[in-house]
XYZ file of C-alpha atoms in Angstrom:
771
model
C 9.710 -2.594 -28.236
C 9.189 -6.285 -27.657
C 10.124 -7.140 -31.229
C 13.290 -5.048 -30.932
C 14.215 -6.808 -27.682
C 13.866 -10.195 -29.369
C 15.885 -9.266 -32.449
C 18.698 -7.928 -30.203
C 19.134 -11.290 -28.442
C 22.722 -12.500 -28.722
C 23.916 -16.042 -28.094
C 27.675 -16.561 -27.522
C 29.014 -19.718 -29.162
C 32.643 -20.559 -30.101
C 33.796 -16.965 -29.622
C 31.026 -15.434 -31.769
C 27.786 -13.714 -30.731
C 24.872 -14.988 -32.794
C 21.819 -12.736 -33.129
C 18.457 -13.229 -34.780
C 19.893 -11.780 -37.995
C 22.377 -14.669 -38.129
C 19.768 -17.326 -37.351
C 16.681 -16.184 -39.237
C 15.177 -17.533 -42.451
C 16.138 -15.202 -45.315
C 13.893 -13.949 -48.105
C 14.994 -13.305 -51.662
C 16.088 -9.761 -50.734
C 18.381 -11.206 -48.033
C 16.186 -9.784 -45.269
C 14.871 -11.810 -42.329
C 11.430 -13.306 -42.875
C 9.139 -11.909 -40.169
C 5.382 -11.904 -39.712
C 3.416 -9.383 -41.744
C 1.922 -7.901 -38.576
C 5.384 -6.460 -37.818
C 5.248 -4.425 -41.030
C 1.740 -3.258 -40.097
C 3.008 -2.100 -36.696
C 5.919 -0.250 -38.309
C 3.523 1.519 -40.668
C 1.309 2.489 -37.728
C 4.283 3.829 -35.784
C 5.445 5.880 -38.776
C 1.902 7.222 -39.257
C 1.608 8.221 -35.597
C 4.951 9.999 -35.795
C 3.555 12.075 -38.660
C 0.171 12.587 -36.904
C -1.512 10.691 -39.728
C -4.573 8.645 -38.778
C -5.775 7.437 -42.157
C -4.204 3.996 -42.111
C -6.756 1.241 -42.562
C -6.158 -2.331 -41.359
C -8.532 -4.918 -42.789
C -9.189 -8.388 -41.361
C -8.362 -11.150 -42.117
C -6.656 -9.892 -45.318
C -5.040 -6.494 -45.378
C -2.728 -4.507 -47.670
C 0.768 -3.312 -46.874
C 2.196 0.006 -47.962
C 3.620 -1.485 -51.153
C 0.200 -2.844 -52.140
C 0.926 -6.455 -51.188
C -2.096 -8.371 -49.855
C -1.326 -10.420 -46.722
C -3.300 -12.659 -44.367
C -3.176 -11.604 -40.675
C -5.956 -13.837 -39.332
C -3.379 -15.855 -37.344
C -1.517 -12.763 -36.113
C -4.385 -10.715 -34.671
C -6.855 -12.215 -32.220
C -9.958 -11.039 -30.393
C -10.628 -8.585 -33.220
C -13.481 -6.077 -33.127
C -14.525 -4.946 -36.626
C -16.234 -1.896 -38.009
C -17.502 -1.358 -41.560
C -17.503 -5.093 -42.342
C -13.781 -5.914 -42.325
C -11.978 -2.881 -40.906
C -10.163 -3.490 -37.609
C -11.301 -1.310 -34.735
C -9.351 -3.093 -31.959
C -7.656 -6.387 -31.148
C -7.068 -8.051 -27.790
C -4.219 -10.376 -28.798
C -1.286 -10.530 -31.162
C 0.912 -13.433 -32.173
C 4.427 -13.019 -33.585
C 6.435 -16.007 -34.820
C 10.199 -16.061 -35.314
C 11.594 -18.595 -37.769
C 15.103 -19.978 -37.246
C 17.363 -21.960 -39.542
C 18.388 -25.551 -38.727
C 20.972 -26.346 -41.370
C 23.595 -28.232 -39.334
C 24.391 -29.457 -35.829
C 26.069 -26.170 -34.823
C 23.044 -24.263 -36.047
C 20.796 -26.539 -33.999
C 22.816 -25.893 -30.825
C 22.743 -22.136 -31.359
C 18.995 -22.219 -32.127
C 18.288 -24.259 -28.982
C 20.243 -21.790 -26.849
C 18.572 -18.865 -28.639
C 15.130 -20.283 -27.786
C 16.091 -20.556 -24.113
C 17.327 -16.948 -24.100
C 14.157 -15.943 -25.964
C 11.961 -17.259 -23.126
C 14.076 -15.444 -20.527
C 13.832 -12.217 -22.538
C 10.034 -12.499 -22.749
C 9.780 -13.132 -18.988
C 12.001 -10.122 -18.195
C 9.971 -7.944 -20.569
C 6.802 -9.104 -18.810
C 8.147 -7.959 -15.423
C 8.781 -4.444 -16.662
C 5.528 -4.168 -18.643
C 2.690 -5.298 -16.399
C 0.074 -4.027 -18.855
C 0.946 -6.887 -21.229
C 0.357 -10.602 -20.811
C 3.020 -12.541 -22.695
C 3.012 -16.281 -23.450
C 6.244 -17.578 -25.052
C 6.294 -20.927 -26.816
C 9.193 -22.563 -28.662
C 9.828 -25.725 -30.640
C 11.195 -27.440 -27.504
C 8.463 -26.284 -25.085
C 6.212 -29.274 -25.700
C 9.042 -31.754 -25.100
C 10.153 -29.993 -21.897
C 6.617 -29.701 -20.527
C 5.858 -33.326 -21.413
C 8.851 -34.523 -19.401
C 7.948 -32.095 -16.613
C 5.109 -34.442 -15.591
C 7.711 -36.839 -14.191
C 9.294 -34.104 -12.092
C 6.090 -32.728 -10.566
C 4.714 -36.201 -9.760
C 7.695 -37.665 -7.863
C 6.459 -37.038 -4.301
C 2.896 -37.972 -5.211
C 4.107 -41.321 -6.560
C 6.104 -41.931 -3.379
C 3.016 -41.090 -1.299
C 0.907 -43.446 -3.394
C 3.351 -46.320 -2.910
C 3.505 -45.673 0.845
C -0.297 -45.758 1.051
C -0.410 -49.061 -0.856
C 2.366 -50.463 1.346
C 0.482 -49.613 4.566
C -2.840 -50.943 3.240
C -1.248 -54.142 1.920
C 0.331 -54.862 5.316
C -2.997 -54.222 7.050
C -4.882 -56.460 4.610
C -2.414 -59.293 5.235
C -2.747 -58.948 9.015
C -5.046 -60.688 11.470
C -5.724 -60.361 15.166
C -3.947 -63.674 15.639
C -0.226 -62.843 15.860
C 0.822 -66.266 14.465
C -1.504 -66.495 11.465
C -1.114 -62.813 10.629
C 1.329 -62.166 7.780
C 2.054 -58.421 7.539
C 5.498 -58.967 6.035
C 3.873 -60.557 2.998
C 2.220 -57.224 2.177
C 5.600 -55.489 2.123
C 7.307 -58.340 0.270
C 4.523 -58.326 -2.326
C 5.312 -54.690 -3.155
C 9.024 -55.564 -3.228
C 8.133 -58.251 -5.791
C 6.413 -55.699 -8.021
C 9.230 -53.162 -7.559
C 11.795 -55.775 -8.622
C 9.789 -56.548 -11.753
C 9.524 -52.849 -12.666
C 13.235 -52.191 -12.044
C 14.246 -55.270 -14.021
C 12.186 -54.226 -17.023
C 13.505 -50.648 -16.788
C 17.065 -51.982 -16.768
C 16.426 -54.157 -19.805
C 14.833 -51.261 -21.715
C 17.844 -49.053 -20.902
C 20.286 -51.743 -22.050
C 18.313 -52.037 -25.291
C 18.725 -48.311 -25.892
C 15.163 -47.324 -25.034
C 14.367 -43.786 -23.893
C 12.204 -42.852 -20.933
C 9.127 -40.685 -21.376
C 6.333 -39.609 -19.062
C 3.839 -42.157 -20.392
C 5.927 -44.835 -18.618
C 4.555 -43.496 -15.313
C 1.525 -45.724 -15.885
C 3.555 -48.959 -15.995
C 4.139 -49.269 -12.196
C 0.389 -48.994 -11.656
C -0.317 -51.665 -14.266
C 2.130 -53.959 -12.466
C 0.573 -52.949 -9.150
C -2.910 -53.965 -10.293
C -1.677 -57.270 -11.723
C 0.551 -58.098 -8.763
C -1.844 -57.142 -5.962
C -4.515 -59.573 -7.068
C -2.005 -62.379 -7.577
C -0.525 -61.713 -4.150
C -3.861 -61.677 -2.302
C -5.165 -64.677 -4.266
C -2.147 -66.753 -3.202
C -2.607 -65.628 0.398
C -6.324 -66.412 0.262
C -5.582 -69.871 -1.135
C -3.076 -70.446 1.702
C -5.804 -69.687 4.223
C -7.985 -72.375 2.628
C -5.385 -75.121 3.245
C -5.442 -77.363 6.310
C -3.134 -76.322 9.103
C -2.185 -79.901 10.017
C -0.607 -80.390 6.583
C 3.089 -80.022 5.962
C 4.222 -76.656 4.588
C 5.297 -78.296 1.314
C 1.840 -79.740 0.792
C 0.168 -76.482 1.715
C 2.252 -74.494 -0.762
C 1.656 -77.198 -3.379
C -2.087 -76.699 -2.913
C -1.622 -72.933 -3.247
C 0.188 -73.306 -6.548
C -2.361 -75.860 -7.740
C -5.169 -73.364 -7.071
C -3.558 -70.142 -8.289
C -0.821 -70.886 -10.802
C -3.130 -71.731 -13.711
C -5.386 -68.621 -13.447
C -2.419 -66.295 -12.836
C -0.574 -67.842 -15.788
C -3.589 -67.427 -18.074
C -4.172 -63.800 -17.063
C -0.463 -63.055 -17.521
C -0.674 -64.590 -20.989
C -3.626 -62.317 -21.683
C -1.502 -59.293 -20.707
C 1.270 -60.491 -23.002
C -1.108 -60.946 -25.943
C -3.037 -57.672 -25.612
C -0.008 -55.473 -24.980
C 2.028 -57.564 -27.421
C -0.380 -56.600 -30.194
C 0.062 -52.978 -29.097
C 3.819 -53.402 -29.505
C 3.495 -55.009 -32.941
C 3.785 -53.346 -36.373
C -0.026 -53.117 -36.400
C 0.372 -50.096 -34.107
C 1.860 -47.035 -35.804
C 2.338 -44.786 -32.747
C 5.904 -45.102 -31.512
C 5.051 -43.988 -27.967
C 2.390 -46.702 -27.714
C 4.827 -49.323 -29.016
C 7.474 -48.414 -26.444
C 4.893 -48.402 -23.663
C 3.528 -51.812 -24.650
C 7.002 -53.349 -24.987
C 7.973 -52.134 -21.532
C 4.659 -53.331 -20.093
C 5.073 -56.819 -21.581
C 8.548 -57.150 -20.087
C 7.351 -55.850 -16.699
C 4.347 -58.197 -16.598
C 6.509 -61.189 -17.516
C 9.014 -60.498 -14.752
C 6.228 -59.711 -12.304
C 4.807 -63.179 -12.990
C 8.215 -64.838 -12.537
C 8.971 -62.948 -9.330
C 5.467 -63.636 -8.011
C 5.786 -67.370 -8.577
C 9.386 -67.592 -7.326
C 10.219 -64.774 -4.918
C 6.796 -64.204 -3.357
C 6.041 -67.936 -3.235
C 9.316 -68.494 -1.372
C 8.371 -65.828 1.159
C 5.010 -67.531 1.625
C 6.853 -70.754 2.404
C 9.050 -68.923 4.894
C 6.037 -67.437 6.737
C 4.459 -70.896 6.675
C 7.426 -72.287 8.606
C 7.133 -69.400 11.054
C 3.497 -70.370 11.551
C 4.341 -74.048 12.049
C 6.990 -73.153 14.608
C 4.514 -71.027 16.503
C 6.539 -67.840 15.970
C 5.280 -64.264 15.939
C 4.446 -63.146 12.407
C 6.006 -59.697 12.840
C 8.925 -60.209 15.253
C 9.629 -63.887 14.411
C 9.791 -64.581 18.166
C 8.462 -67.801 19.703
C 4.987 -67.173 21.133
C 4.694 -68.376 24.755
C 2.124 -70.985 25.678
C -1.164 -69.677 27.103
C -0.177 -70.599 30.653
C 3.137 -68.763 30.427
C 1.505 -65.781 28.718
C -0.781 -65.068 31.663
C 2.167 -64.013 33.791
C 3.272 -61.374 31.272
C 2.224 -57.664 31.257
C -0.953 -56.612 29.445
C 0.890 -54.933 26.532
C 2.928 -58.107 26.032
C -0.204 -60.259 26.043
C -1.798 -57.913 23.486
C 1.182 -58.185 21.127
C 1.459 -61.951 21.552
C -2.276 -62.599 21.442
C -3.019 -65.765 19.477
C -5.737 -68.366 19.212
C -3.278 -70.743 17.619
C -3.398 -74.280 19.031
C -0.409 -76.601 18.874
C -2.791 -79.488 18.389
C -4.576 -79.706 15.082
C -8.249 -79.004 15.097
C -10.677 -81.843 14.655
C -12.171 -82.628 11.275
C -15.504 -81.095 12.175
C -14.037 -77.807 13.319
C -14.076 -74.784 11.079
C -10.861 -73.308 9.756
C -9.262 -70.839 12.179
C -8.721 -68.479 9.244
C -12.476 -67.938 9.062
C -11.976 -65.549 11.954
C -10.375 -63.178 9.481
C -12.703 -60.161 9.453
C -13.360 -59.844 5.714
C -14.001 -63.559 5.240
C -16.264 -63.628 8.288
C -18.184 -60.590 6.993
C -18.672 -62.136 3.556
C -19.907 -65.466 4.917
C -22.116 -64.129 7.665
C -23.665 -61.086 6.057
C -22.782 -59.977 2.538
C -23.325 -63.223 0.600
C -26.837 -63.643 2.027
C -27.656 -59.967 1.523
C -26.592 -59.637 -2.130
C -28.430 -62.819 -3.133
C -31.602 -61.814 -1.285
C -34.699 -61.774 -3.497
C -35.587 -58.240 -2.419
C -32.124 -56.850 -3.186
C -31.835 -58.241 -6.729
C -34.333 -55.807 -8.372
C -32.432 -52.827 -6.990
C -29.134 -54.199 -8.323
C -30.675 -54.719 -11.772
C -32.052 -51.166 -11.646
C -28.615 -49.907 -10.631
C -27.068 -51.703 -13.605
C -29.585 -50.140 -16.001
C -28.732 -46.680 -14.629
C -25.023 -47.514 -15.025
C -25.506 -48.512 -18.664
C -27.623 -45.421 -19.352
C -24.988 -43.000 -18.070
C -22.251 -44.955 -19.856
C -24.202 -44.695 -23.129
C -24.726 -40.983 -22.606
C -20.976 -40.499 -22.191
C -20.131 -42.842 -25.052
C -22.198 -40.763 -27.490
C -20.210 -37.655 -26.490
C -16.725 -39.153 -26.773
C -14.121 -37.056 -28.553
C -10.554 -37.625 -29.669
C -7.876 -35.905 -27.610
C -6.126 -33.606 -30.065
C -5.248 -30.948 -27.488
C -1.541 -30.706 -26.675
C -2.312 -29.656 -23.093
C -3.726 -33.124 -22.347
C -0.262 -34.688 -22.162
C 1.777 -32.039 -20.309
C 2.090 -30.578 -16.835
C -0.733 -28.218 -15.875
C 1.372 -25.170 -15.015
C 3.484 -25.010 -18.145
C 4.129 -22.827 -21.168
C 2.321 -25.277 -23.434
C -0.939 -25.076 -21.478
C -0.840 -21.273 -21.154
C -0.006 -20.790 -24.812
C -2.585 -23.360 -26.011
C -5.294 -21.735 -23.883
C -4.645 -18.305 -25.370
C -4.306 -19.780 -28.849
C -7.697 -21.449 -28.548
C -9.300 -18.334 -27.060
C -8.072 -15.713 -29.522
C -6.765 -17.456 -32.647
C -9.190 -20.285 -33.298
C -11.401 -18.329 -35.702
C -9.346 -19.592 -38.633
C -7.871 -22.986 -39.362
C -4.133 -23.519 -39.819
C -2.849 -22.457 -43.228
C -3.428 -25.380 -45.591
C -0.896 -25.827 -48.353
C -2.690 -26.677 -51.609
C -0.160 -28.284 -53.982
C -0.824 -29.031 -57.657
C 1.904 -31.492 -58.571
C 1.327 -31.997 -62.302
C 1.113 -29.665 -65.314
C -2.442 -28.511 -66.033
C -3.949 -25.985 -68.441
C -4.229 -22.979 -66.140
C -5.295 -20.796 -69.103
C -8.281 -23.069 -69.843
C -11.571 -21.608 -68.588
C -12.924 -24.971 -67.384
C -9.721 -25.645 -65.404
C -9.966 -22.198 -63.858
C -13.547 -22.891 -62.818
C -12.514 -26.240 -61.309
C -9.765 -24.639 -59.237
C -12.052 -21.864 -58.033
C -14.711 -24.446 -57.149
C -12.276 -26.499 -55.031
C -10.932 -23.458 -53.189
C -14.318 -21.793 -52.853
C -15.355 -20.982 -49.310
C -11.743 -20.510 -48.134
C -9.843 -17.382 -47.329
C -7.303 -17.682 -50.147
C -3.704 -16.524 -50.476
C -3.424 -17.595 -54.077
C -1.168 -16.538 -56.933
C -3.743 -17.981 -59.337
C -6.699 -15.888 -58.234
C -4.515 -12.799 -57.852
C -3.177 -13.312 -61.373
C -6.682 -13.661 -62.819
C -7.616 -10.353 -61.162
C -4.410 -8.854 -62.565
C -5.438 -9.882 -66.068
C -8.852 -8.304 -65.549
C -7.195 -5.041 -64.602
C -5.324 -5.209 -67.902
C -8.738 -5.578 -69.625
C -7.755 -8.999 -70.883
C -10.813 -11.128 -71.554
C -10.798 -14.869 -71.169
C -10.053 -17.235 -72.732
C -6.446 -16.349 -73.546
C -3.786 -18.289 -75.380
C -1.284 -20.448 -73.608
C 1.706 -18.370 -74.645
C 0.127 -15.070 -73.624
C -0.975 -16.502 -70.226
C 2.468 -17.865 -69.352
C 4.582 -15.049 -70.830
C 2.553 -12.397 -69.010
C 2.809 -14.439 -65.816
C 6.580 -14.652 -66.050
C 7.588 -11.299 -67.522
C 4.955 -8.966 -66.094
C 3.060 -10.334 -63.074
C 5.930 -11.924 -61.115
C 8.203 -8.928 -61.762
C 5.727 -6.470 -60.241
C 6.987 -5.704 -56.669
C 3.627 -6.233 -54.976
C 3.285 -9.699 -56.564
C 6.914 -10.819 -56.476
C 6.305 -12.915 -53.329
C 4.400 -15.387 -55.520
C 7.560 -16.357 -57.419
C 8.255 -19.085 -54.851
C 4.785 -20.562 -55.408
C 5.238 -21.364 -59.111
C 7.739 -23.647 -60.851
C 8.097 -22.456 -64.457
C 10.331 -24.396 -66.859
C 11.079 -24.046 -70.533
C 10.673 -27.264 -72.510
C 12.749 -28.508 -75.421
C 10.515 -26.748 -77.948
C 11.154 -23.466 -76.119
C 7.618 -23.367 -74.659
C 6.957 -22.369 -71.031
C 5.126 -24.762 -68.727
C 3.984 -24.589 -65.076
C 5.273 -27.902 -63.738
C 3.819 -27.420 -60.248
C 2.325 -24.677 -58.128
C 0.970 -24.060 -54.668
C -1.699 -21.942 -53.019
C -2.637 -21.359 -49.401
C -6.106 -21.847 -47.983
C -7.518 -20.868 -44.599
C -10.941 -21.982 -43.406
C -13.251 -20.024 -41.153
C -14.015 -22.119 -38.066
C -16.403 -21.996 -35.123
C -16.097 -23.321 -31.549
C -15.338 -26.974 -32.343
C -12.166 -26.065 -34.224
C -10.435 -29.430 -34.089
C -13.450 -31.410 -35.267
C -14.122 -28.960 -38.095
C -10.505 -29.050 -39.279
C -10.527 -32.842 -39.203
C -13.745 -32.971 -41.269
C -12.306 -30.414 -43.685
C -9.106 -32.407 -43.991
C -10.982 -35.604 -44.804
C -13.159 -33.829 -47.375
C -10.181 -32.329 -49.190
C -8.360 -35.670 -49.167
C -11.297 -37.408 -50.794
C -11.440 -34.679 -53.431
C -7.703 -35.062 -54.115
C -8.292 -38.709 -55.044
C -11.364 -38.248 -57.206
C -11.116 -34.763 -58.708
C -9.892 -34.043 -62.232
C -7.171 -31.714 -60.925
C -4.567 -33.749 -59.039
C -3.515 -32.028 -55.827
C -2.473 -32.713 -52.257
C -2.826 -30.719 -49.045
C -0.496 -30.318 -46.098
C 0.109 -28.436 -42.874
C 2.605 -29.439 -40.133
C -0.226 -29.577 -37.589
C -1.917 -32.294 -39.694
C 0.819 -34.699 -38.566
C -0.431 -34.436 -35.009
C -4.081 -34.608 -36.054
C -3.544 -37.602 -38.328
C -1.666 -39.477 -35.639
C -4.736 -39.452 -33.434
C -7.429 -39.463 -36.087
C -6.142 -42.630 -37.719
C -4.221 -44.320 -34.931
C -5.616 -43.615 -31.468
C -8.215 -46.356 -31.672
C -5.938 -48.853 -33.428
C -4.122 -50.183 -30.313
C -7.408 -50.603 -28.447
C -9.089 -52.235 -31.442
C -6.187 -54.653 -31.974
C -6.055 -55.504 -28.281
C -9.799 -56.169 -28.123
C -9.549 -58.435 -31.172
C -6.605 -60.306 -29.656
C -8.412 -60.662 -26.323
C -11.498 -62.073 -28.054
C -9.293 -64.449 -30.038
C -7.585 -65.715 -26.877
C -10.915 -66.144 -25.111
C -12.324 -68.034 -28.085
C -9.256 -70.241 -28.388
C -9.199 -70.985 -24.669
C -12.880 -72.009 -24.812
C -11.673 -75.202 -26.495
C -9.530 -75.956 -23.446
C -11.855 -75.161 -20.539
C -14.506 -77.494 -19.188
C -17.397 -75.121 -19.856
C -17.299 -72.567 -22.693
C -19.815 -70.399 -20.803
C -16.851 -69.222 -18.729
C -15.460 -67.346 -21.730
C -18.884 -66.033 -22.670
C -19.361 -64.462 -19.259
C -15.824 -63.104 -19.176
C -16.322 -61.492 -22.577
C -19.611 -59.902 -21.536
C -18.099 -58.670 -18.269
C -15.101 -57.118 -20.013
C -17.382 -55.437 -22.553
C -19.587 -54.067 -19.776
C -16.642 -52.680 -17.795
C -14.925 -51.171 -20.849
C -18.182 -49.595 -22.047
C -18.704 -48.058 -18.611
C -15.138 -46.764 -18.398
C -15.328 -45.141 -21.864
C -18.674 -43.525 -21.085
C -17.876 -42.261 -17.600
C -14.379 -41.034 -18.492
C -16.018 -38.841 -21.144
C -18.408 -37.471 -18.527
C -15.313 -36.866 -16.360
C -13.736 -34.668 -19.090
C -11.283 -37.308 -20.322
C -10.795 -37.480 -24.084
C -9.726 -40.476 -26.130
C -6.004 -39.804 -26.344
C -2.851 -41.906 -26.140
C -2.952 -42.257 -22.332
C -6.641 -43.161 -22.042
C -6.312 -45.743 -24.848
C -3.430 -47.449 -23.033
C -5.517 -47.478 -19.853
C -8.422 -49.070 -21.744
C -6.098 -51.824 -22.979
C -5.072 -52.384 -19.375
C -8.732 -52.393 -18.313
C -9.350 -55.535 -20.401
C -6.691 -57.404 -18.478
C -7.553 -55.978 -15.056
C -11.164 -57.067 -15.420
C -10.166 -60.601 -16.475
C -7.642 -60.718 -13.615
C -10.341 -60.126 -11.002
C -13.399 -61.733 -12.577
C -11.957 -64.921 -14.109
C -11.520 -66.946 -10.849
C -14.939 -65.852 -9.566
C -16.780 -66.742 -12.794
C -14.791 -69.962 -13.184
C -15.769 -71.176 -9.720
C -19.425 -70.462 -10.427
C -19.527 -71.998 -13.923
C -17.765 -75.226 -12.912
C -19.855 -75.717 -9.786
C -22.225 -78.720 -9.625
C -24.842 -80.352 -7.386
C -26.004 -77.078 -5.801
C -28.196 -74.139 -6.757
C -26.963 -71.060 -8.602
C -27.332 -68.946 -5.480
C -25.251 -71.364 -3.431
C -22.463 -71.355 -5.994
C -22.484 -67.551 -6.131
C -21.963 -67.583 -2.379
C -19.203 -70.179 -2.670
C -17.434 -68.136 -5.361
C -17.618 -64.999 -3.241
C -16.318 -66.838 -0.192
C -13.398 -68.314 -2.141
C -12.307 -65.242 -4.110
C -14.171 -62.287 -2.613
C -11.540 -61.463 -0.005
C -8.727 -61.320 -2.590
C -10.848 -59.186 -4.953
C -11.870 -56.825 -2.163
C -8.359 -56.442 -0.759
C -6.651 -55.876 -4.124
C -9.264 -53.402 -5.392
C -9.352 -51.501 -2.110
C -5.563 -51.163 -1.962
C -5.432 -50.184 -5.614
C -8.196 -47.558 -5.554
C -7.026 -45.900 -2.339
C -3.395 -46.142 -3.444
C -3.906 -44.158 -6.662
C -5.933 -41.358 -5.024
C -2.774 -39.215 -4.406
C -2.337 -39.078 -8.197
C -5.466 -36.918 -8.455
C -3.534 -33.995 -6.932
C -0.614 -34.072 -9.378
C -0.488 -30.799 -11.375
C -0.303 -32.645 -14.673
C -3.079 -33.382 -17.142
C -1.330 -36.596 -18.158
C -1.289 -37.953 -14.582
C -4.865 -36.790 -13.940
C -6.019 -38.668 -17.048
C -4.114 -41.707 -15.820
C -5.737 -41.478 -12.373
C -9.276 -41.053 -13.678
C -9.059 -43.964 -16.091
C -7.395 -46.344 -13.606
C -9.807 -45.394 -10.831
C -12.840 -46.009 -13.058
C -11.428 -49.380 -14.173
C -10.879 -50.529 -10.583
C -14.238 -49.184 -9.376
C -16.335 -50.756 -12.113
C -14.484 -54.067 -11.874
C -15.184 -54.089 -8.138
C -18.887 -53.324 -8.707
C -19.191 -56.116 -11.266
C -17.515 -58.658 -8.983
C -19.464 -57.771 -5.847
C -22.844 -56.588 -7.090
C -23.683 -57.096 -10.755
C -22.302 -60.593 -11.423
C -23.483 -62.132 -8.089
C -27.038 -61.045 -8.903
C -27.162 -61.742 -12.627
C -25.577 -65.197 -12.310
C -28.352 -66.332 -9.969
C -30.949 -66.368 -12.740
C -28.985 -66.945 -15.976
C -27.140 -69.990 -17.413
C -25.437 -72.278 -16.661
C -28.250 -74.204 -15.031
C -27.471 -76.429 -12.044
C -30.747 -78.450 -12.170
C -29.428 -81.290 -14.298
C -26.530 -81.746 -11.954
C -28.955 -81.861 -9.038
C -31.019 -84.642 -10.661
C -27.958 -86.734 -11.410
C -26.374 -86.365 -8.005
C -28.465 -89.081 -6.199
C -27.492 -91.642 -8.881
C -23.788 -91.038 -8.521
C -23.301 -91.959 -4.859
C -19.671 -91.692 -3.819
C -17.994 -92.741 -0.623
C -14.714 -91.209 0.477
C -12.113 -93.126 2.431
C -9.376 -91.072 4.085
C -6.125 -92.668 5.132
C -4.476 -90.587 7.822
C -0.782 -90.784 8.575
C 1.112 -89.334 11.528
C 4.433 -87.617 10.899
C 7.378 -88.035 13.230
C 6.825 -84.614 14.786
C 3.246 -85.525 15.667
C 1.624 -83.509 12.854
C -1.327 -85.246 11.245
C -1.106 -85.401 7.465
C -3.898 -86.475 5.119
C -1.876 -88.592 2.722
C -4.398 -90.297 0.451
C -7.988 -89.755 -0.597
C -9.509 -92.563 -2.632
C -12.973 -93.060 -4.073
C -14.601 -96.415 -3.369
């Protein structure tokens, strides 16, 4: 009934109703090519109508009424057998309909027919509750892949709102003058402008959007958040009695070089991913778009966000409220105001500059105060260090355990929305039809001596162990039935093949598998032929098929008989088997090259050594733990791993640089100094980033869930390395500070400060000279 409903589908186009009979692939007898299981069902129905119960269905090969042997291993699933290979029952059935695609009109009709096909299956399901139907068409994967964008819209908006709120809170202080909440919002505007600019450029270049691009805003978010908070942190380190121009000059002097270098690292790593070295088109497009976005994010950060920082600096100098831009009353005038007004306008800002011995007012900022007063002393405590080292060993152990179990993501459901036809169909396919591999086309593309006994043995040896649908083996059995003993002459072998075997109705289907030509001397020759092989598989179907594919390919290069193998599904398998690791490998090589090259430019090459070790530790942990979190190595996770290299360098480079270049103090003291200088920016950016991507975990899409898990692990492990692992390990490993300590008494320096007073009464330190 279902088959009849499908074949009766009609698609109106240009005044004509197209049915399956108009669209189907035709056989030699001008009949539609349908699955063999349909003929089996028709034979069963005819037998039941005649009250005949003697029909036998074998599995996986069975015989039709005309004696033709057919393979139904991919058409019956969940089979229960009796008497070795006789089918007793089956829980699933798969029927495939093949359509022609000869021209553009045919393509349009076929596309509309597929849409009507799905509607027909759904309507049939409603009226037949006893069946569970799972339709799947050639366009289902594309539609379900793009569906991830549709189902994730509100989650992405929620994520951005969360980051916006957290960024404004992280930029705020209790002091209404020094607080800068608008910078949190303007920082996100900076990143949004960069993303929109890159999207516009890609559209103008003719690029097409796909769901993998959903990861680009979060890459820009991770890069931009740290740059934003690092610039704000550097602003808080400047002296308040300096002019705004000098303060912003100090900010750029502190932050522009590291941000420029990390941006260059992004450009190199993703640039390699966009190069001809990468042979996955989706990865190339993603990397190109990411490079453009990162470049514009850097330009907007240096120009647009820096200008906003200058603007808030003038608000601070003019003693204006950071949120309402209103002049804050003097303390005496503020006492007369209501309590709510005093709370809003509360400020410890003094119009007179603090004395040289006073601490910076920005040290009242909660996170900086917490780091200086508590965390720096706690993490460098002698009794805490052993527990941190033990924690790191546990981290490496679990990462190694996951790394040894890593698998390549060959499942189509990993890149589509969760509730989709692709996932439902793939689940049933894996459950009921994974006992046999896809049909492997075995093509012999040169003339060989098929009548030669040694050649026959070679062919049977290669195809041994497979379920075979082979004209060659069937023909050898045919000769045995004729009581023909081997060896036979060439002429007899080929003449019998052409004039007797291929003209027998039950073997006529093999005529398309053999190319027979008559040469100039009137002799027949088999120019090329094909056979079909199916392998019996177990639970790990994909891995077994991949191993089988590699084995057959090696044989095709070394064996005496020249052949090649093919199945359309191998395209998908090969794409991942040979190419998934290539972008990550190329990016790692490029990152190592940049780090090595930059070691010639930095003061201490140990900086690059520690950065390399930190990146390796974070990436190893992410790969291991994402495997334990049921994430396979597919296109999305590889792109996230490339991003993880850059994210780790983004956050760790300033911290390690401050420690390595420090002199005249102990290692522990320089670890504390590095945490005090960069810890607030690292903490704020990682906190905003990790909390901001949490809404992505609820998106009903495997692609977005993979994206969330990888990005969350990258941010978490980078945070742990910056705040726990590196601060402990750097206290007892090189570089040593002892030599600098011994030299420091010999190099006695005196500092003379010349102080100038501006016209508006602001004190400005104009010159610092060594005497």
